[in-house]
């Protein structure tokens, strides 16, 4: 709903991509984690004979498999835009919520099939996009009930640092080290920066910058072209956000690095706000992140399209919401009212009541056989229904039925009209 | 919503199943249409050496692939229930809406990846389930806006016919022929029944039964045990439906056969009602179907669980809705209002208005750069937005903005308050 509120359209891409579309996009490790689809029919007929004889699994691959399951949503999106860019409205704004597959060893928080939820704009350089992505993060987490900090930085803050420290050739090493600040603390970061050959003075500059809290603070620190670009862009994003009131906290964080090498402009990250007492015990890394990457579609031969987007970590968000008990009982059981009946007459009454309740939009289930109260209650407990309506001969006669709240055990006798009122109020 | 209204819970199963879970469940053709996943790592190391040397693609399969993509939702559901039946509430009611994959030659209406939408109850013999499935079909198609005929028959009507015609050993041939009635007409069916050795008298019985319109009509025709069972079951379903008012047409159809051999009780099929003038030109086979199949989980070693369920043909329903123009413009464009601005001042005003509109739940997009009216309008046309709001210096001054309806070309000048009223009324 929030994505569409901001003018984004849904996109779904096929589960399978051409193997050569995916190969080489995620590094060697990524290539190994792709789930490859075996060609159909007599696949060995067209297999590479040399590779076959040498039992070369890697060499044989491209001749017996031409497709693989998608590994993320970014590459399929780039492929889609590159293939269709002449037909698409540019800027093209899309969101995509689909599973991806990785042949990883499954462990806590890591699955072989999991959902990604991405929202991206392609073909617009305007920083209004960055501002609106911040707003969407804010609105979405407000709706989910998690108090978050939205961190914002600019990749050029880091390249400016590397320039000023005369360490441009070690840019990625520096970024990787700074990226660990949250986990290992400043002292360890400092040590590792020394390790890649940084001088004391340079490290002091890094420290000053990453602990600065406003754009003004770095004005006199980052004075090269990259530094000035970064300040200008970040200021523009903040200016665009002036008319918007945040529910969560937007925070400029010059220490935010984000591991991935392809970002070129603003970068984002969302973390749970553990300053909030209610959330103090949540141990979780980032639950969202993204940034601007120029030339998103260049790998598919279409140049000049800048992309900016963010991602929601669906499984992690689920875990946090679970821990904060943000899912209420009704979310986990589709049916809110279960009808149990004691004999044939009450069963027939139950059918009529079920029809009545459903026409009043009350989710209703009726146990398909009557009698054997203990068996019925066993089912009621197992099914997780919040409310049970018990109908016996007495109830049919009185036209009042016993409504039981399963958690508390509270029960009351109500007419069908009162039951409808109970659920619809 | 309708599935949950009837107490069904959503279920999702993984895209991949163990290859041996799927193999042999869909016949030889089905086995060939499975998309198999190549094992990861050095898959040739554990490959069957004989099959490898003989270049036996089929023989090699099980040693280099242990997983495949699901081919339908029924087998994964049966596998899930069989593995978890001790934990599940029985009867277990679930719906599942997920893509399935088949390595078919793509053609009109046939895709390699497509959605199935199934709703099933497992572990209940009660015919209340059949009655409620009819109601769910009725409600769902009423909501989708398609006028349909829900056909109902019982598999035992057909086996009774085969018994009475002393043709039990040719039961499936007979069913397959009767199944073609809609397509080839009675004369051709008659000819083919002669072809499998049916006598004139027997064929006359078939004709009488399949053209009967009520249970009473067949009372004196189908007098064996199967025939009596069928009549009793169908009557019970109709009795359970007495308190429910259909929007669509429920029709007993003794000629309904459904190709699949595993049905054992009631069978269902949904077709577009072409008697309805509005829908007279729709050429489409069934858009839904299902039935009861005893021993659904027996192939996975769990006996005694009867299942009944129906399926919605998502792609076909989409095609019908498309032909009936049931998707309105707002469905195809996520964004209902696009803001176009002529200069920097109006762009900034546009940002404020976008924030205002969004806080009033109006889906709003703002074109990220201002000026060049023709370029803006070209984007507006391509993006498919229904309404465009044009802001220039004059509009900013007057605080009235030009709202243009893209299809009609109508435009009017409105205040921000009037615009909100326009969209929210």
mmCIF file of C-alpha atoms in Angstrom, chain B residues 192-396:
data_model
loop_
_atom_site.group_PDB
_atom_site.id
_atom_site.type_symbol
_atom_site.label_atom_id
_atom_site.label_comp_id
_atom_site.label_asym_id
_atom_site.label_seq_id
_atom_site.Cartn_x
_atom_site.Cartn_y
_atom_site.Cartn_z
ATOM 1 C CA UNK B 192 -17.525 -43.667 -29.637
ATOM 2 C CA UNK B 193 -19.527 -45.558 -27.000
ATOM 3 C CA UNK B 194 -20.511 -48.023 -29.733
ATOM 4 C CA UNK B 195 -16.803 -48.195 -30.540
ATOM 5 C CA UNK B 196 -15.954 -49.529 -27.059
ATOM 6 C CA UNK B 197 -18.624 -52.209 -27.419
ATOM 7 C CA UNK B 198 -21.683 -50.620 -25.774
ATOM 8 C CA UNK B 199 -25.088 -51.992 -26.738
ATOM 9 C CA UNK B 200 -27.926 -49.790 -27.977
ATOM 10 C CA UNK B 201 -29.908 -50.250 -24.775
ATOM 11 C CA UNK B 202 -26.943 -49.294 -22.600
ATOM 12 C CA UNK B 203 -26.264 -46.182 -24.637
ATOM 13 C CA UNK B 204 -29.931 -45.214 -24.271
ATOM 14 C CA UNK B 205 -29.501 -45.477 -20.491
ATOM 15 C CA UNK B 206 -26.404 -43.256 -20.653
ATOM 16 C CA UNK B 207 -28.337 -40.710 -22.711
ATOM 17 C CA UNK B 208 -31.275 -40.691 -20.305
ATOM 18 C CA UNK B 209 -29.030 -40.265 -17.277
ATOM 19 C CA UNK B 210 -26.735 -37.558 -18.587
ATOM 20 C CA UNK B 211 -29.698 -35.515 -19.818
ATOM 21 C CA UNK B 212 -31.565 -35.880 -16.520
ATOM 22 C CA UNK B 213 -31.803 -32.694 -14.548
ATOM 23 C CA UNK B 214 -32.657 -33.752 -11.018
ATOM 24 C CA UNK B 215 -31.915 -36.505 -8.577
ATOM 25 C CA UNK B 216 -35.537 -37.665 -8.810
ATOM 26 C CA UNK B 217 -35.118 -38.246 -12.546
ATOM 27 C CA UNK B 218 -32.405 -40.864 -12.044
ATOM 28 C CA UNK B 219 -34.033 -42.622 -9.094
ATOM 29 C CA UNK B 220 -35.485 -45.316 -11.316
ATOM 30 C CA UNK B 221 -32.526 -45.440 -13.683
ATOM 31 C CA UNK B 222 -29.565 -45.975 -11.351
ATOM 32 C CA UNK B 223 -30.702 -48.694 -8.977
ATOM 33 C CA UNK B 224 -27.458 -50.391 -7.957
ATOM 34 C CA UNK B 225 -25.492 -49.618 -4.774
ATOM 35 C CA UNK B 226 -23.274 -47.006 -6.462
ATOM 36 C CA UNK B 227 -26.291 -45.281 -7.974
ATOM 37 C CA UNK B 228 -28.037 -45.130 -4.600
ATOM 38 C CA UNK B 229 -24.898 -43.822 -2.875
ATOM 39 C CA UNK B 230 -24.572 -41.080 -5.476
ATOM 40 C CA UNK B 231 -28.193 -39.995 -5.097
ATOM 41 C CA UNK B 232 -27.919 -39.951 -1.300
ATOM 42 C CA UNK B 233 -24.704 -37.907 -1.316
ATOM 43 C CA UNK B 234 -25.934 -35.385 -3.860
ATOM 44 C CA UNK B 235 -29.240 -34.976 -2.002
ATOM 45 C CA UNK B 236 -27.341 -34.376 1.236
ATOM 46 C CA UNK B 237 -25.219 -31.648 -0.411
ATOM 47 C CA UNK B 238 -28.379 -29.962 -1.720
ATOM 48 C CA UNK B 239 -29.981 -30.222 1.724
ATOM 49 C CA UNK B 240 -26.971 -28.557 3.337
ATOM 50 C CA UNK B 241 -27.280 -25.766 0.778
ATOM 51 C CA UNK B 242 -30.955 -25.004 1.500
ATOM 52 C CA UNK B 243 -30.218 -22.011 3.706
ATOM 53 C CA UNK B 244 -27.809 -20.427 1.229
ATOM 54 C CA UNK B 245 -28.867 -18.152 -1.633
ATOM 55 C CA UNK B 246 -26.786 -18.550 -4.776
ATOM 56 C CA UNK B 247 -25.817 -15.558 -6.903
ATOM 57 C CA UNK B 248 -24.701 -17.907 -9.664
ATOM 58 C CA UNK B 249 -26.307 -21.110 -10.920
ATOM 59 C CA UNK B 250 -25.702 -24.434 -9.187
ATOM 60 C CA UNK B 251 -26.590 -27.225 -11.578
ATOM 61 C CA UNK B 252 -26.607 -30.979 -11.154
ATOM 62 C CA UNK B 253 -24.997 -32.311 -14.326
ATOM 63 C CA UNK B 254 -24.885 -36.093 -14.638
ATOM 64 C CA UNK B 255 -22.766 -35.790 -17.778
ATOM 65 C CA UNK B 256 -19.925 -34.122 -15.876
ATOM 66 C CA UNK B 257 -17.029 -36.568 -15.844
ATOM 67 C CA UNK B 258 -13.712 -34.741 -15.117
ATOM 68 C CA UNK B 259 -10.817 -36.587 -16.697
ATOM 69 C CA UNK B 260 -8.774 -37.391 -13.618
ATOM 70 C CA UNK B 261 -9.050 -40.925 -12.362
ATOM 71 C CA UNK B 262 -8.538 -40.325 -8.653
ATOM 72 C CA UNK B 263 -11.915 -38.774 -7.797
ATOM 73 C CA UNK B 264 -14.158 -41.061 -5.765
ATOM 74 C CA UNK B 265 -17.106 -38.885 -4.660
ATOM 75 C CA UNK B 266 -18.632 -35.554 -5.655
ATOM 76 C CA UNK B 267 -17.057 -33.743 -8.598
ATOM 77 C CA UNK B 268 -17.282 -30.054 -9.463
ATOM 78 C CA UNK B 269 -16.689 -27.891 -12.484
ATOM 79 C CA UNK B 270 -17.213 -24.195 -13.114
ATOM 80 C CA UNK B 271 -17.948 -22.752 -16.549
ATOM 81 C CA UNK B 272 -18.789 -19.247 -17.727
ATOM 82 C CA UNK B 273 -22.557 -18.862 -18.155
ATOM 83 C CA UNK B 274 -22.861 -18.076 -21.867
ATOM 84 C CA UNK B 275 -26.681 -17.921 -21.575
ATOM 85 C CA UNK B 276 -25.991 -14.518 -20.052
ATOM 86 C CA UNK B 277 -26.032 -12.187 -23.117
ATOM 87 C CA UNK B 278 -23.238 -10.116 -21.699
ATOM 88 C CA UNK B 279 -20.982 -13.204 -21.688
ATOM 89 C CA UNK B 280 -22.302 -14.947 -24.813
ATOM 90 C CA UNK B 281 -19.031 -14.570 -26.714
ATOM 91 C CA UNK B 282 -16.747 -16.036 -24.095
ATOM 92 C CA UNK B 283 -15.053 -19.158 -25.448
ATOM 93 C CA UNK B 284 -13.380 -20.866 -22.534
ATOM 94 C CA UNK B 285 -13.400 -24.353 -21.063
ATOM 95 C CA UNK B 286 -13.791 -24.851 -17.336
ATOM 96 C CA UNK B 287 -12.409 -22.094 -15.098
ATOM 97 C CA UNK B 288 -12.517 -24.235 -11.975
ATOM 98 C CA UNK B 289 -12.948 -27.819 -10.920
ATOM 99 C CA UNK B 290 -12.327 -30.392 -8.253
ATOM 100 C CA UNK B 291 -13.830 -33.198 -6.267
ATOM 101 C CA UNK B 292 -13.457 -35.692 -3.492
ATOM 102 C CA UNK B 293 -10.603 -38.163 -3.519
ATOM 103 C CA UNK B 294 -10.337 -40.750 -0.783
ATOM 104 C CA UNK B 295 -6.870 -41.695 0.411
ATOM 105 C CA UNK B 296 -5.147 -38.497 -0.701
ATOM 106 C CA UNK B 297 -2.105 -39.139 1.481
ATOM 107 C CA UNK B 298 -1.921 -42.910 0.959
ATOM 108 C CA UNK B 299 0.965 -42.529 -1.540
ATOM 109 C CA UNK B 300 2.937 -41.084 1.386
ATOM 110 C CA UNK B 301 1.973 -43.910 3.706
ATOM 111 C CA UNK B 302 -0.763 -42.183 5.709
ATOM 112 C CA UNK B 303 -4.084 -43.943 5.181
ATOM 113 C CA UNK B 304 -7.670 -43.126 6.046
ATOM 114 C CA UNK B 305 -7.632 -39.418 5.197
ATOM 115 C CA UNK B 306 -10.259 -38.424 2.661
ATOM 116 C CA UNK B 307 -9.763 -35.139 0.852
ATOM 117 C CA UNK B 308 -12.094 -32.832 -0.997
ATOM 118 C CA UNK B 309 -11.089 -29.665 -2.747
ATOM 119 C CA UNK B 310 -11.496 -27.363 -5.674
ATOM 120 C CA UNK B 311 -9.161 -25.322 -7.796
ATOM 121 C CA UNK B 312 -9.513 -21.916 -9.451
ATOM 122 C CA UNK B 313 -7.969 -21.582 -12.920
ATOM 123 C CA UNK B 314 -6.215 -18.279 -12.246
ATOM 124 C CA UNK B 315 -4.877 -17.585 -15.746
ATOM 125 C CA UNK B 316 -8.174 -18.494 -17.429
ATOM 126 C CA UNK B 317 -10.160 -16.406 -14.943
ATOM 127 C CA UNK B 318 -7.805 -13.536 -15.726
ATOM 128 C CA UNK B 319 -8.403 -13.978 -19.458
ATOM 129 C CA UNK B 320 -12.192 -14.018 -18.985
ATOM 130 C CA UNK B 321 -12.116 -10.938 -16.740
ATOM 131 C CA UNK B 322 -9.917 -9.193 -19.268
ATOM 132 C CA UNK B 323 -12.332 -10.013 -22.096
ATOM 133 C CA UNK B 324 -15.271 -8.796 -20.010
ATOM 134 C CA UNK B 325 -13.286 -5.626 -19.239
ATOM 135 C CA UNK B 326 -13.630 -6.207 -15.517
ATOM 136 C CA UNK B 327 -10.284 -4.628 -14.724
ATOM 137 C CA UNK B 328 -10.675 -0.898 -14.496
ATOM 138 C CA UNK B 329 -7.921 1.581 -15.219
ATOM 139 C CA UNK B 330 -6.967 2.001 -11.568
ATOM 140 C CA UNK B 331 -6.048 -1.673 -11.361
ATOM 141 C CA UNK B 332 -3.394 -1.397 -14.037
ATOM 142 C CA UNK B 333 -1.736 1.768 -12.766
ATOM 143 C CA UNK B 334 -0.641 1.822 -9.178
ATOM 144 C CA UNK B 335 -0.595 5.578 -9.111
ATOM 145 C CA UNK B 336 -3.788 7.519 -9.573
ATOM 146 C CA UNK B 337 -2.386 11.056 -9.559
ATOM 147 C CA UNK B 338 0.760 12.307 -11.275
ATOM 148 C CA UNK B 339 2.082 15.778 -10.459
ATOM 149 C CA UNK B 340 3.867 17.682 -13.245
ATOM 150 C CA UNK B 341 5.599 20.977 -12.513
ATOM 151 C CA UNK B 342 6.859 23.799 -14.721
ATOM 152 C CA UNK B 343 9.596 25.465 -12.638
ATOM 153 C CA UNK B 344 11.471 25.189 -9.361
ATOM 154 C CA UNK B 345 8.862 27.021 -7.286
ATOM 155 C CA UNK B 346 6.047 24.838 -8.573
ATOM 156 C CA UNK B 347 8.216 21.735 -8.043
ATOM 157 C CA UNK B 348 8.610 22.639 -4.373
ATOM 158 C CA UNK B 349 4.867 23.283 -4.146
ATOM 159 C CA UNK B 350 4.376 19.894 -5.839
ATOM 160 C CA UNK B 351 6.423 18.156 -3.128
ATOM 161 C CA UNK B 352 4.269 19.716 -0.395
ATOM 162 C CA UNK B 353 1.081 18.763 -2.204
ATOM 163 C CA UNK B 354 2.325 15.176 -2.716
ATOM 164 C CA UNK B 355 2.888 14.888 1.045
ATOM 165 C CA UNK B 356 -0.585 16.312 1.698
ATOM 166 C CA UNK B 357 -2.309 14.002 -0.793
ATOM 167 C CA UNK B 358 -0.488 10.928 0.470
ATOM 168 C CA UNK B 359 -1.482 11.691 4.044
ATOM 169 C CA UNK B 360 -5.037 11.605 2.657
ATOM 170 C CA UNK B 361 -4.362 8.158 1.169
ATOM 171 C CA UNK B 362 -4.288 9.337 -2.436
ATOM 172 C CA UNK B 363 -1.707 7.417 -4.482
ATOM 173 C CA UNK B 364 0.543 10.193 -5.780
ATOM 174 C CA UNK B 365 3.583 10.345 -8.023
ATOM 175 C CA UNK B 366 5.616 13.465 -8.756
ATOM 176 C CA UNK B 367 7.715 13.750 -11.885
ATOM 177 C CA UNK B 368 11.242 14.314 -10.531
ATOM 178 C CA UNK B 369 12.259 17.219 -12.773
ATOM 179 C CA UNK B 370 10.362 20.315 -13.846
ATOM 180 C CA UNK B 371 9.899 22.094 -17.190
ATOM 181 C CA UNK B 372 9.734 20.773 -20.777
ATOM 182 C CA UNK B 373 5.972 20.308 -20.895
ATOM 183 C CA UNK B 374 6.036 17.925 -23.866
ATOM 184 C CA UNK B 375 8.496 15.568 -22.189
ATOM 185 C CA UNK B 376 6.327 15.586 -19.065
ATOM 186 C CA UNK B 377 3.165 14.801 -21.001
ATOM 187 C CA UNK B 378 4.925 12.028 -22.885
ATOM 188 C CA UNK B 379 5.801 10.449 -19.519
ATOM 189 C CA UNK B 380 2.228 10.993 -18.317
ATOM 190 C CA UNK B 381 0.852 9.114 -21.330
ATOM 191 C CA UNK B 382 3.322 6.265 -21.012
ATOM 192 C CA UNK B 383 2.902 5.824 -17.255
ATOM 193 C CA UNK B 384 -0.847 5.218 -17.579
ATOM 194 C CA UNK B 385 -1.809 7.538 -14.732
ATOM 195 C CA UNK B 386 -5.483 8.371 -14.840
ATOM 196 C CA UNK B 387 -5.124 11.909 -13.527
ATOM 197 C CA UNK B 388 -2.418 14.520 -13.937
ATOM 198 C CA UNK B 389 -2.021 17.638 -11.828
ATOM 199 C CA UNK B 390 -0.259 20.477 -13.658
ATOM 200 C CA UNK B 391 1.436 23.172 -11.594
ATOM 201 C CA UNK B 392 2.969 26.320 -13.101
ATOM 202 C CA UNK B 393 3.776 29.738 -11.673
ATOM 203 C CA UNK B 394 0.197 30.943 -12.235
ATOM 204 C CA UNK B 395 -1.220 27.927 -10.376
ATOM 205 C CA UNK B 396 1.131 28.515 -7.445
#
